[in-house]
C-alpha positions as semicolon CSV with decimal commas, in nm:
position;residue;x (nm);y (nm);z (nm)
1;M;-2,188;2,004;-0,354
2;D;-1,998;1,890;-0,664
3;Y;-1,697;1,655;-0,677
4;E;-1,432;1,930;-0,675
5;D;-1,591;2,094;-0,370
6;A;-1,609;1,755;-0,195
7;I;-1,240;1,681;-0,255
8;A;-1,139;2,032;-0,149
9;W;-1,336;1,994;0,176
10;I;-1,175;1,654;0,252
11;H;-0,824;1,790;0,192
12;S;-0,891;2,092;0,412
13;R;-0,925;1,867;0,718
14;E;-0,639;1,826;0,966
15;K;-0,391;1,548;0,880
16;F;-0,314;1,437;1,237
17;K;-0,431;1,494;1,593
18;V;-0,197;1,559;1,885
19;K;-0,388;1,294;2,080
20;P;-0,445;0,989;1,857
21;G;-0,732;0,755;1,934
22;L;-1,054;0,597;1,809
23;K;-1,304;0,809;2,005
24;R;-1,392;1,032;1,707
25;M;-1,439;0,728;1,481
26;E;-1,652;0,554;1,743
27;W;-1,867;0,868;1,775
28;M;-1,920;0,887;1,396
29;M;-1,990;0,515;1,361
30;E;-2,252;0,537;1,635
31;R;-2,425;0,828;1,459
32;L;-2,414;0,642;1,124
33;D;-2,571;0,328;1,278
34;H;-2,245;0,130;1,277
35;P;-2,179;0,071;0,906
36;E;-1,849;-0,100;1,001
37;K;-2,049;-0,393;1,141
38;K;-2,250;-0,455;0,825
39;F;-1,989;-0,625;0,604
40;K;-1,728;-0,899;0,625
41;A;-1,374;-0,757;0,628
42;V;-1,007;-0,854;0,616
43;H;-0,793;-0,594;0,795
44;I;-0,436;-0,546;0,666
45;A;-0,148;-0,368;0,843
46;G;0,229;-0,363;0,784
47;T;0,520;-0,138;0,692
48;N;0,550;-0,255;0,330
49;G;0,350;-0,487;0,108
50;K;0,000;-0,397;0,228
51;G;-0,118;-0,282;-0,114
52;S;0,043;-0,569;-0,305
53;T;-0,087;-0,832;-0,060
54;L;-0,434;-0,678;-0,074
55;S;-0,418;-0,686;-0,453
56;F;-0,312;-1,053;-0,465
57;L;-0,600;-1,140;-0,232
58;R;-0,849;-0,936;-0,434
59;Y;-0,754;-1,110;-0,759
60;I;-0,760;-1,453;-0,591
61;L;-1,109;-1,386;-0,454
62;K;-1,218;-1,232;-0,785
63;E;-1,155;-1,569;-0,950
64;Q;-1,404;-1,714;-0,701
65;E;-1,663;-1,478;-0,858
66;M;-1,688;-1,272;-0,541
67;S;-1,758;-0,901;-0,527
68;I;-1,477;-0,732;-0,334
69;G;-1,451;-0,385;-0,183
70;T;-1,108;-0,233;-0,120
71;F;-0,992;0,061;0,092
72;T;-0,632;0,159;0,020
73;S;-0,390;0,450;0,053
74;P;-0,235;0,648;-0,094
75;Y;-0,387;0,669;-0,441
76;I;-0,174;0,664;-0,757
77;E;-0,377;0,858;-1,014
78;K;-0,707;0,971;-0,864
79;F;-0,836;1,008;-0,509
80;N;-1,138;0,786;-0,585
81;E;-0,911;0,479;-0,614
82;R;-0,897;0,465;-0,234
83;I;-1,258;0,341;-0,218
84;S;-1,315;0,079;-0,489
85;V;-1,541;-0,215;-0,570
86;D;-1,410;-0,493;-0,795
87;G;-1,124;-0,267;-0,900
88;R;-1,354;0,021;-1,002
89;P;-1,302;0,344;-0,807
90;I;-1,606;0,512;-0,653
91;E;-1,784;0,747;-0,896
92;D;-1,740;1,123;-0,851
93;E;-2,110;1,171;-0,777
94;E;-2,113;0,893;-0,517
95;L;-1,811;1,041;-0,342
96;A;-1,968;1,386;-0,331
97;E;-2,288;1,238;-0,189
98;L;-2,093;1,063;0,087
99;V;-1,927;1,392;0,179
100;L;-2,271;1,554;0,207
101;R;-2,368;1,282;0,457
102;V;-2,048;1,291;0,663
103;K;-1,982;1,668;0,666
104;P;-2,263;1,756;0,913
105;L;-2,127;1,496;1,154
106;S;-1,780;1,647;1,126
107;E;-1,919;1,991;1,204
108;E;-2,116;1,858;1,500
109;L;-1,814;1,665;1,630
110;R;-1,605;1,982;1,611
111;Q;-1,829;2,136;1,881
112;T;-1,750;1,853;2,125
113;S;-1,444;1,798;2,343
114;L;-1,321;1,538;2,090
115;G;-1,273;1,798;1,817
116;E;-1,336;1,761;1,444
117;P;-1,220;1,443;1,268
118;T;-0,900;1,426;1,063
119;E;-0,887;1,384;0,685
120;F;-0,820;1,012;0,715
121;E;-1,099;0,964;0,968
122;I;-1,340;1,135;0,728
123;I;-1,228;0,913;0,437
124;T;-1,254;0,601;0,655
125;A;-1,607;0,691;0,765
126;M;-1,706;0,746;0,402
127;A;-1,562;0,408;0,304
128;M;-1,741;0,225;0,588
129;L;-2,070;0,386;0,483
130;Y;-2,016;0,306;0,115
131;F;-1,925;-0,059;0,173
132;S;-2,212;-0,113;0,418
133;E;-2,461;-0,023;0,144
134;A;-2,303;-0,225;-0,137
135;P;-2,372;-0,596;-0,209
136;L;-2,020;-0,721;-0,130
137;D;-1,886;-1,062;-0,031
138;I;-1,570;-0,933;0,141
139;V;-1,405;-0,595;0,197
140;L;-1,025;-0,565;0,215
141;I;-0,922;-0,273;0,435
142;E;-0,569;-0,137;0,458
143;T;-0,456;0,066;0,759
144;G;-0,335;0,416;0,691
145;L;-0,065;0,442;0,957
146;G;0,025;0,189;1,227
147;G;-0,279;-0,002;1,346
148;R;-0,362;0,042;1,714
149;F;-0,492;0,400;1,677
150;D;-0,556;0,387;1,303
151;S;-0,908;0,499;1,216
152;T;-0,974;0,167;1,039
153;N;-0,926;-0,015;1,370
154;I;-1,292;0,029;1,461
155;L;-1,344;-0,287;1,254
156;T;-1,392;-0,635;1,390
157;P;-1,276;-0,830;1,084
158;V;-1,299;-1,201;1,010
159;L;-0,921;-1,205;0,957
160;S;-0,628;-0,977;1,049
161;L;-0,318;-0,968;0,830
162;I;0,020;-0,812;0,921
163;T;0,255;-0,813;0,623
164;N;0,590;-0,712;0,774
165;I;0,747;-0,459;1,007
166;G;1,022;-0,211;0,922
167;H;1,152;0,137;0,988
168;D;0,899;0,389;0,862
169;H;0,699;0,668;1,027
170;M;0,921;0,624;1,332
171;N;0,834;0,975;1,452
172;V;0,477;0,849;1,501
173;L;0,504;0,472;1,557
174;G;0,822;0,434;1,762
175;A;1,199;0,411;1,726
176;T;1,241;0,032;1,757
177;I;1,101;-0,270;1,575
178;G;0,934;-0,376;1,900
179;E;0,758;-0,041;1,943
180;I;0,641;-0,041;1,581
181;A;0,524;-0,402;1,619
182;V;0,304;-0,300;1,915
183;E;0,127;-0,048;1,690
184;K;0,077;-0,298;1,405
185;A;-0,034;-0,575;1,645
186;G;-0,303;-0,336;1,767
187;I;-0,532;-0,463;1,489
188;I;-0,544;-0,813;1,647
189;K;-0,892;-0,878;1,791
190;P;-1,024;-1,149;2,029
191;D;-1,077;-1,486;1,858
192;I;-0,993;-1,346;1,513
193;P;-0,718;-1,538;1,325
194;V;-0,399;-1,359;1,221
195;V;-0,178;-1,419;0,915
196;T;0,166;-1,258;0,926
197;G;0,492;-1,235;0,733
198;V;0,699;-1,062;1,002
199;K;1,056;-1,190;1,029
200;Q;1,228;-1,013;1,318
201;Q;1,211;-1,217;1,637
202;E;1,133;-0,904;1,839
203;A;0,827;-0,836;1,621
204;I;0,721;-1,202;1,622
205;N;0,731;-1,201;2,003
206;V;0,508;-0,893;2,020
207;I;0,253;-1,030;1,772
208;T;0,235;-1,380;1,923
209;K;0,200;-1,235;2,274
210;K;-0,086;-1,009;2,166
211;A;-0,252;-1,295;1,976
212;R;-0,222;-1,523;2,280
213;S;-0,388;-1,263;2,500
214;C;-0,673;-1,244;2,248
215;D;-0,704;-1,624;2,198
216;S;-0,632;-1,561;1,830
217;K;-0,465;-1,826;1,616
218;V;-0,151;-1,704;1,436
219;F;-0,033;-1,832;1,096
220;R;0,332;-1,736;1,039
221;L;0,515;-1,738;0,708
222;G;0,803;-1,984;0,738
223;M;0,636;-2,165;1,026
224;D;0,270;-2,244;0,950
225;F;0,286;-2,189;0,575
226;E;0,579;-2,184;0,330
227;V;0,670;-2,034;-0,005
228;T;0,957;-2,153;-0,226
229;H;1,079;-1,910;-0,491
230;R;1,170;-2,116;-0,799
231;S;1,296;-1,856;-1,048
232;S;1,283;-1,501;-1,186
233;S;1,218;-1,440;-1,556
234;D;1,071;-1,185;-1,796
235;E;0,730;-1,332;-1,714
236;G;0,780;-1,266;-1,342
237;E;0,838;-1,489;-1,040
238;S;0,758;-1,860;-1,021
239;F;0,700;-2,020;-0,682
240;V;0,533;-2,298;-0,486
241;F;0,306;-2,242;-0,184
242;S;0,227;-2,494;0,089
243;N;0,074;-2,529;0,432
244;E;-0,034;-2,819;0,652
245;T;-0,320;-2,928;0,423
246;F;-0,228;-2,794;0,079
247;H;0,069;-2,806;-0,156
248;S;0,035;-2,600;-0,473
249;E;0,155;-2,651;-0,826
250;T;0,403;-2,391;-0,954
251;Y;0,242;-2,047;-0,970
252;V;0,371;-1,748;-1,170
253;S;0,327;-1,388;-1,057
254;Q;0,378;-1,095;-1,293
255;M;0,456;-0,884;-0,986
256;K;0,834;-0,886;-0,996
257;G;1,068;-0,929;-0,700
258;P;1,119;-1,200;-0,435
259;H;0,927;-0,983;-0,187
260;Q;0,620;-1,015;-0,410
261;V;0,640;-1,392;-0,377
262;E;0,605;-1,346;-0,001
263;N;0,314;-1,105;-0,050
264;A;0,145;-1,363;-0,273
265;A;0,199;-1,630;-0,005
266;L;0,034;-1,409;0,259
267;A;-0,267;-1,362;0,031
268;L;-0,289;-1,734;-0,043
269;Q;-0,275;-1,819;0,328
270;A;-0,543;-1,555;0,391
271;A;-0,761;-1,731;0,131
272;E;-0,689;-2,061;0,306
273;V;-0,800;-1,918;0,642
274;L;-1,117;-1,775;0,485
275;R;-1,181;-2,120;0,338
276;S;-1,146;-2,277;0,684
277;L;-1,398;-2,022;0,814
278;G;-1,659;-2,148;0,568
279;V;-1,608;-1,913;0,273
280;Q;-1,659;-2,105;-0,052
281;I;-1,314;-2,108;-0,213
282;D;-1,191;-2,331;-0,496
283;R;-0,817;-2,390;-0,458
284;S;-0,779;-2,479;-0,826
285;L;-0,833;-2,109;-0,910
286;Y;-0,544;-1,983;-0,695
287;G;-0,295;-1,995;-0,981
288;K;-0,515;-1,794;-1,215
289;G;-0,577;-1,530;-0,948
290;T;-0,207;-1,501;-0,868
291;A;-0,108;-1,477;-1,234
292;S;-0,356;-1,198;-1,310
293;T;-0,262;-0,975;-1,014
294;R;-0,156;-0,618;-1,091
295;W;-0,076;-0,326;-0,860
296;P;0,036;0,009;-1,005
297;A;0,375;0,164;-0,922
298;R;0,522;-0,161;-0,791
299;F;0,811;-0,233;-1,029
300;E;0,575;-0,134;-1,309
301;K;0,691;-0,107;-1,669
302;V;0,555;0,217;-1,820
303;K;0,758;0,227;-2,144
304;D;0,943;-0,017;-2,369
305;A;1,194;0,211;-2,542
306;P;1,383;0,284;-2,337
307;L;1,271;0,022;-2,086
308;T;1,130;0,236;-1,804
309;I;1,034;0,104;-1,460
310;I;0,857;0,300;-1,186
311;D;0,849;0,189;-0,824
312;G;0,721;0,358;-0,508
313;A;1,011;0,251;-0,285
314;H;0,969;0,521;-0,023
315;N;1,147;0,365;0,278
316;E;1,451;0,149;0,355
317;E;1,268;-0,185;0,331
318;G;1,102;-0,090;0,002
319;T;1,433;0,028;-0,143
320;S;1,606;-0,294;-0,038
321;A;1,337;-0,498;-0,215
322;L;1,369;-0,279;-0,525
323;V;1,748;-0,323;-0,539
324;E;1,712;-0,702;-0,507
325;T;1,455;-0,705;-0,790
326;V;1,683;-0,501;-1,018
327;K;1,972;-0,741;-0,948
328;R;1,758;-1,046;-1,028
329;H;1,601;-0,912;-1,347
330;Y;1,849;-0,662;-1,493
331;A;2,194;-0,771;-1,381
332;G;2,463;-0,632;-1,612
333;K;2,236;-0,366;-1,762
334;K;2,308;0,004;-1,745
335;I;2,073;0,151;-1,484
336;V;1,989;0,523;-1,493
337;L;1,797;0,656;-1,194
338;V;1,552;0,945;-1,158
339;Y;1,485;1,009;-0,791
340;S;1,276;1,234;-0,570
341;A;1,191;1,196;-0,202
342;L;1,042;1,370;0,100
343;E;1,242;1,534;0,376
344;D;1,116;1,302;0,653
345;K;1,260;0,991;0,487
346;P;1,606;0,832;0,542
347;V;1,724;0,955;0,203
348;K;2,098;0,900;0,258
349;K;2,043;0,535;0,355
350;M;1,809;0,471;0,063
351;L;2,047;0,625;-0,190
352;K;2,330;0,419;-0,041
353;Q;2,129;0,106;-0,118
354;L;2,059;0,219;-0,473
355;E;2,430;0,294;-0,526
356;S;2,496;-0,080;-0,572
357;V;2,284;-0,099;-0,892
358;V;2,278;0,256;-1,036
359;D;2,527;0,392;-1,291
360;T;2,393;0,746;-1,330
361;A;2,148;0,930;-1,106
362;Y;1,928;1,233;-1,174
363;M;1,803;1,399;-0,856
364;T;1,488;1,603;-0,899
365;T;1,186;1,743;-0,719
366;F;0,810;1,791;-0,762
367;E;0,538;2,012;-0,624
368;F;0,468;1,883;-0,274
369;P;0,505;2,047;0,070
370;R;0,779;1,817;0,203
371;A;0,959;1,736;-0,122
372;L;1,336;1,788;-0,114
373;K;1,495;1,985;-0,397
374;G;1,709;1,806;-0,653
375;H;2,027;1,980;-0,540
376;E;1,953;1,884;-0,177
377;L;1,914;1,518;-0,274
378;A;2,237;1,536;-0,477
379;E;2,424;1,625;-0,158
380;Y;2,310;1,295;-0,004
381;S;2,411;1,088;-0,307
382;E;2,741;0,900;-0,332
383;I;2,653;0,764;-0,676
384;T;2,955;0,861;-0,889
385;E;2,759;1,035;-1,162
386;T;2,486;1,237;-0,988
387;I;2,311;1,524;-1,168
388;A;2,056;1,762;-1,014
389;I;1,771;1,879;-1,239
390;E;1,485;2,050;-1,056
391;D;1,221;1,999;-1,329
392;Y;1,132;1,630;-1,304
393;K;0,997;1,614;-1,659
394;Q;1,326;1,747;-1,791
395;A;1,514;1,502;-1,566
396;I;1,315;1,213;-1,715
397;R;1,381;1,332;-2,072
398;K;1,757;1,368;-2,006
399;A;1,773;1,030;-1,831
400;S;1,578;0,863;-2,114
401;F;1,833;0,992;-2,364
402;N;2,123;0,877;-2,144
403;V;1,995;0,519;-2,098
404;G;2,071;0,404;-2,450
405;E;1,907;0,111;-2,627
406;D;1,981;-0,167;-2,380
407;G;1,971;0,015;-2,046
408;V;1,695;0,055;-1,789
409;L;1,547;0,384;-1,672
410;L;1,447;0,341;-1,306
411;I;1,224;0,605;-1,148
412;T;1,161;0,576;-0,776
413;G;1,128;0,755;-0,442
414;S;0,815;0,910;-0,295
415;L;0,483;0,750;-0,391
416;Y;0,348;1,103;-0,440
417;F;0,626;1,158;-0,694
418;I;0,554;0,828;-0,867
419;S;0,188;0,928;-0,893
420;K;0,288;1,238;-1,093
421;V;0,537;1,040;-1,303
422;R;0,275;0,781;-1,392
423;K;0,041;1,054;-1,515
424;Y;0,329;1,202;-1,714
425;F;0,387;0,875;-1,897
426;E;0,017;0,843;-1,977
427;S;-0,003;1,197;-2,112
428;K;0,049;1,314;-2,469
429;E;0,353;1,524;-2,375
430;N;0,552;1,203;-2,338
431;S;0,426;1,037;-2,656
């Protein structure tokens, strides 16, 4: 089996099961001799900020000269990014070999009452196998959806981390903050510490109750550790972090936006908890790790002239953070938007948020099963100057021309869209 065949087979699996649960994962882990028990992991859930928090923590631990595995979703440029070691995606040949090992199990499982595993369960099993056979110090694992029934929840980590809770995937996770919090809190395990940045009292109550029932210590942002945002500049965000035993110097993060300061604080507190658990961590390297952190498609500059920013703000909370970042860094500038989103997202609400910073909007589409057409998005937009152009490359070219010398071209919406846009800006056709 070559790489292309392996990827095609993975993508041909079912996306979801009518009855969610961990039984299929438990069955596969048993047959694979429990790879999930053979490495030290940090498990990360949350509505927004999982990827950025994971990235801050990876760079912080990298400065400690540790070897770090990461399991993330979705990918930005290539599928292999989802399973990485020290920032290097798994090689094509290694991925194909993992599929050869997992495929027979999938076929065998299909013959049982449990049914064949989903695409994400397959990918998770591959990641667990890969990390169990690599010489890693720590593996950072991001949930795919929710937490309680997420396939990654077969882990017993050394630390659980819940970034925040907001309104996303409500058709699967629940209609209220409390219901969504129950799903995210499902990653909390007995006697395993929890770091969280949740703010809504309803969500805090759910998480603290679950932690209490598990005898797990909770570290809450704003209660057990603090972050003070000092300023926003071209260099990024400067801030100070503190907890009961440590008060930092001023750190600078190139990841722009006040929300990224909170993500950095969660990662720093996670490092502090790992330190208290006996992991050798030098606090004097925190600043260097924070300053070097990168994460693609999070308020990422992809071009200087005109200044072009891409951001995967695909839900209400992400859009709110994006708008706040634009206000802090580009107040008074002309903002031209290129936008594409999926039909299961609260598009009208997100465009309403963007209305406060956008002068001209180009609504477009891209090749994806649930992608709305440009003219459909235009009907949701109340931005005074809204133009529908179905070809996203043409929309970007028109918007680039319209921005002028001092304006900002902002491209956002679906992460799947941003993935295509990022490739476009790296290609010769945009040079």
